[in-house]
C-alpha atoms as one frame of an Amber mdcrd trajectory, in Angstrom:
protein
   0.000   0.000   0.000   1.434   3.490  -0.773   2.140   5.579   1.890  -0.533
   8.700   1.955   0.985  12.094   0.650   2.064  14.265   3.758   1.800  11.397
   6.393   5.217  11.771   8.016   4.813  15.479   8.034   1.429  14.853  10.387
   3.819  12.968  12.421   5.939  15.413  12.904   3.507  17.659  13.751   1.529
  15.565  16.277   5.404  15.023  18.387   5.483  18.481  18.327   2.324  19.563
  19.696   2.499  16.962  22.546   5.862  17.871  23.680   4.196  21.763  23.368
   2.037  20.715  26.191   4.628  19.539  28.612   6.648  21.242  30.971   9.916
  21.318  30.401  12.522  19.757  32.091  16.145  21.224  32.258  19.411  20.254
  34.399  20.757  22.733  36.152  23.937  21.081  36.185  26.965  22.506  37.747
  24.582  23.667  40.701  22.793  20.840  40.640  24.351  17.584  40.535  22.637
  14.632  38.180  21.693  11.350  39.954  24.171   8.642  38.626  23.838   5.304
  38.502  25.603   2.975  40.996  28.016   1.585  38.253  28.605   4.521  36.733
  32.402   4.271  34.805  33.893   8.073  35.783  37.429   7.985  36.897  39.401
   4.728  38.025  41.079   4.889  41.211  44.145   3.027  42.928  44.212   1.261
  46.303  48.257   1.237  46.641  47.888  -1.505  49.471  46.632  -3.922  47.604
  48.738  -3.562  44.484  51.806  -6.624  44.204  52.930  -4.787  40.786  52.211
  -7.834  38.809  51.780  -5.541  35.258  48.611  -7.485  34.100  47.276  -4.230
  34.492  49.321  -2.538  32.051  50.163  -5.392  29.761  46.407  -6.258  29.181
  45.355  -2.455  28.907  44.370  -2.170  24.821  45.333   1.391  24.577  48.609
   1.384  26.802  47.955   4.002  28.875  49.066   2.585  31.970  52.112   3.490
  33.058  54.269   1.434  36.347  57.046   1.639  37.687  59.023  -0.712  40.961
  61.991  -1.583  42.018  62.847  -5.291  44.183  63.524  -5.335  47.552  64.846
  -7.862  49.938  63.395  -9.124  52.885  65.003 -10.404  55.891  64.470 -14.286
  56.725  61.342 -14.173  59.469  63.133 -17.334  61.193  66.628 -17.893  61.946
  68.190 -20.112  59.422  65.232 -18.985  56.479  65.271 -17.865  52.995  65.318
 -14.170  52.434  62.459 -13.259  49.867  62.545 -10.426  47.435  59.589  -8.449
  46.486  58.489  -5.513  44.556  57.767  -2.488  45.602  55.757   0.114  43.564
  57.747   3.278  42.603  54.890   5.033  39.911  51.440   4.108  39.002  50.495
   6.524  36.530  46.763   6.553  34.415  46.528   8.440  31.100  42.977   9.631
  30.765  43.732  11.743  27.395  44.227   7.762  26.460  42.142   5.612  28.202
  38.851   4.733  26.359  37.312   3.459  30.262  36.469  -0.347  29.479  37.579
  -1.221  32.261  39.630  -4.298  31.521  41.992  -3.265  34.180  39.577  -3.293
  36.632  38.734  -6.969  35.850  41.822  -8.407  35.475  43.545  -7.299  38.601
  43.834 -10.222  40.981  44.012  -8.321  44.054  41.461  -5.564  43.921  43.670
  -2.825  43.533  41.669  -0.778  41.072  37.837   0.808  41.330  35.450   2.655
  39.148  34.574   6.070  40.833  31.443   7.698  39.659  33.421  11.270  39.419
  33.437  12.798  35.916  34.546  16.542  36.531  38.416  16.192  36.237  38.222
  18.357  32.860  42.001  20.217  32.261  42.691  23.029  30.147  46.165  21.272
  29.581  46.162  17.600  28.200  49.487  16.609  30.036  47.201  16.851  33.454
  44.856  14.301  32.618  47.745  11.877  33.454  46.654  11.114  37.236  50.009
   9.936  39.144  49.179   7.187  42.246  48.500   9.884  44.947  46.271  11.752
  42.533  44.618   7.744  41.887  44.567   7.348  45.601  42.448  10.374  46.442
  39.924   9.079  43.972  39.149   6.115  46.081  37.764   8.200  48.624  34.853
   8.477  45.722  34.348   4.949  45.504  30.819   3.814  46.187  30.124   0.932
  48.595  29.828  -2.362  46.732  26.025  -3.328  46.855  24.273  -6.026  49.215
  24.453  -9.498  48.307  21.616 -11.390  47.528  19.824 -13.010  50.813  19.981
 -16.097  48.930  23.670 -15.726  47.802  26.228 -18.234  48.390  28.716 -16.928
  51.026  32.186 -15.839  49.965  34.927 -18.180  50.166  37.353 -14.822  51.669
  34.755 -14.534  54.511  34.587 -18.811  55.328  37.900 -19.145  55.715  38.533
 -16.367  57.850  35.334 -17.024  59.960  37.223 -20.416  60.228  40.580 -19.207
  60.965  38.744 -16.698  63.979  37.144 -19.841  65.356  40.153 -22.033  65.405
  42.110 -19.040  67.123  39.490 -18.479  69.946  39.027 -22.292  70.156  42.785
 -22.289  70.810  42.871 -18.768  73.449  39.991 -20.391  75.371  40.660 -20.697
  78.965  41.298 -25.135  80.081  38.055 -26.295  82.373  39.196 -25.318  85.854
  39.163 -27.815  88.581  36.478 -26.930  91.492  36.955 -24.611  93.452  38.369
 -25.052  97.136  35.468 -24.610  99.102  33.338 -26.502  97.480  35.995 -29.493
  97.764  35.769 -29.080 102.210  32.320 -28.750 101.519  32.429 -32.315  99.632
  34.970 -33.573 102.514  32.521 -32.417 105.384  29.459 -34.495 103.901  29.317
 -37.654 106.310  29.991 -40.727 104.117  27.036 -43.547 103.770  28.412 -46.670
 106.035  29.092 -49.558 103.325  26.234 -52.242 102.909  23.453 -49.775 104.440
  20.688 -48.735 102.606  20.012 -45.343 101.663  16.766 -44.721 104.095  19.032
 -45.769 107.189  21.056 -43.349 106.582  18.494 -40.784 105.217  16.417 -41.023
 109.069  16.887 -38.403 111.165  18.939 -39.165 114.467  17.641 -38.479 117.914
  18.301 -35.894 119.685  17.882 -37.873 123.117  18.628 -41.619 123.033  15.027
 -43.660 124.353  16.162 -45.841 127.785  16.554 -49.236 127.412  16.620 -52.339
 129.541  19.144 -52.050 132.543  19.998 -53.877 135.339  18.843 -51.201 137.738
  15.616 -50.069 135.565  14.063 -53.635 134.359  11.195 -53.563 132.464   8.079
 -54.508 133.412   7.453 -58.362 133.778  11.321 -58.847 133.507  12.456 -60.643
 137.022  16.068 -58.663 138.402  19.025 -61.480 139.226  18.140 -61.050 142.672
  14.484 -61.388 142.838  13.019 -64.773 142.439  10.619 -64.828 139.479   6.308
 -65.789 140.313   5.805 -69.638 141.129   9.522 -70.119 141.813   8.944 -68.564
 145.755   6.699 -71.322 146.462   8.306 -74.044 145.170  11.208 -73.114 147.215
């Protein structure tokens, strides 16, 4: 079917009377600031503690704008009769941003979590040789770095925070006070408790005890019907 003569110019004209009706909207950006997203890819900065200068930075960078520098170092043996160790220690981390094109390889490649995207955009320079950001220029950019999000409730835990929950347990499994032995008193307490007599039962010894012993028989207190030594018993007087 052939279009109908003038039917993109009705278009046309039908966008522009609805957006006639609307208010417009404009950003007063620089006093107002725009709401970025989370993962927004601004500037990258450097977190020098965690960086071993292992160059995959730098070598796997596509537009070479990395720049590092180190020299080795040698470490003392921690035990007597060890190895010394050598290590590197970083002398210039440098970031061309008149170069980089902000894909972020870097950021994924580096083992040890040395490098973050910061949502800040306004480092504009009049001069191009100032867009290269040395490490303490990198470093103050992390102070920009947003909090990594939550992880999902139903998220696996990480394997970083495991092992060290582990490792904190074993430690304060080890630094826990031995079981004590009881205490003194309550071993002359233990020692004072009268002992049950072997072979009796448990309600002998459980009665209470007297507190005055009941008379028995005696020689000089008979009982009745019981005939002393002396005194001859009835029907023996008269057979006498």
């Amino acid at each position: 079917m052939a279009p109908i003569p003038g039917s993109g110019l009705a278009k046309g004209l039908a966008v522009t009377l609805r957006t006639m009706t609307k208010k417009s909207v404009t950003a007063q950006y620089p006093d107002a600031q725009p709401d970025l997203p989370p993962r927004t890819r601004g500037v990258i900065g450097l977190f020098e503690e965690n960086c071993t200068v292992c160059m995959l930075c730098a070598r796997e960078c596509p537009d070479w704008c990395i720049y590092i520098d180190s020299h080795k170092e040698t470490v003392p043996a921690a035990t007597p009769g060890g190895r010394e160790r050598s290590r590197n220690v970083l002398d210039r981390f440098a970031i061309d941003f008149s170069l980089c094109m902000y894909c972020g390889i870097c950021i994924e490649v580096c083992p040890f979590d040395a490098l973050f995207w910061s949502p800040e955009f306004e480092y504009a320079e009049t001069d191009i040789r100032d867009l290269t950001h040395e490490r303490d220029k990198l470093r103050e950019w992390m102070w920009t770095v947003p909090a990594p999000p939550a992880l999902d409730p139903g998220a696996e835990e990480p394997k970083e925070l495991a092992t060290a929950r582990k490792t904190a347990d074993k430690l304060a499994a080890q630094q826990a006070p031995p079981a004590t032995e009881p205490h003194a008193d309550e071993q002359a307490r233990a020692a004072e408790q009268p002992t049950r007599p072997q072979g009796a039962s448990k309600q002998q010894t459980d009665q209470p005890k007297p507190d005055h012993p009941t008379p028995g028989p005696t020689p000089d207190h008979p009982t009745p019907g019981q005939a002393t030594p002396d005194q001859p018993t009835p029907g023996q007087e008269g057979r006498e």
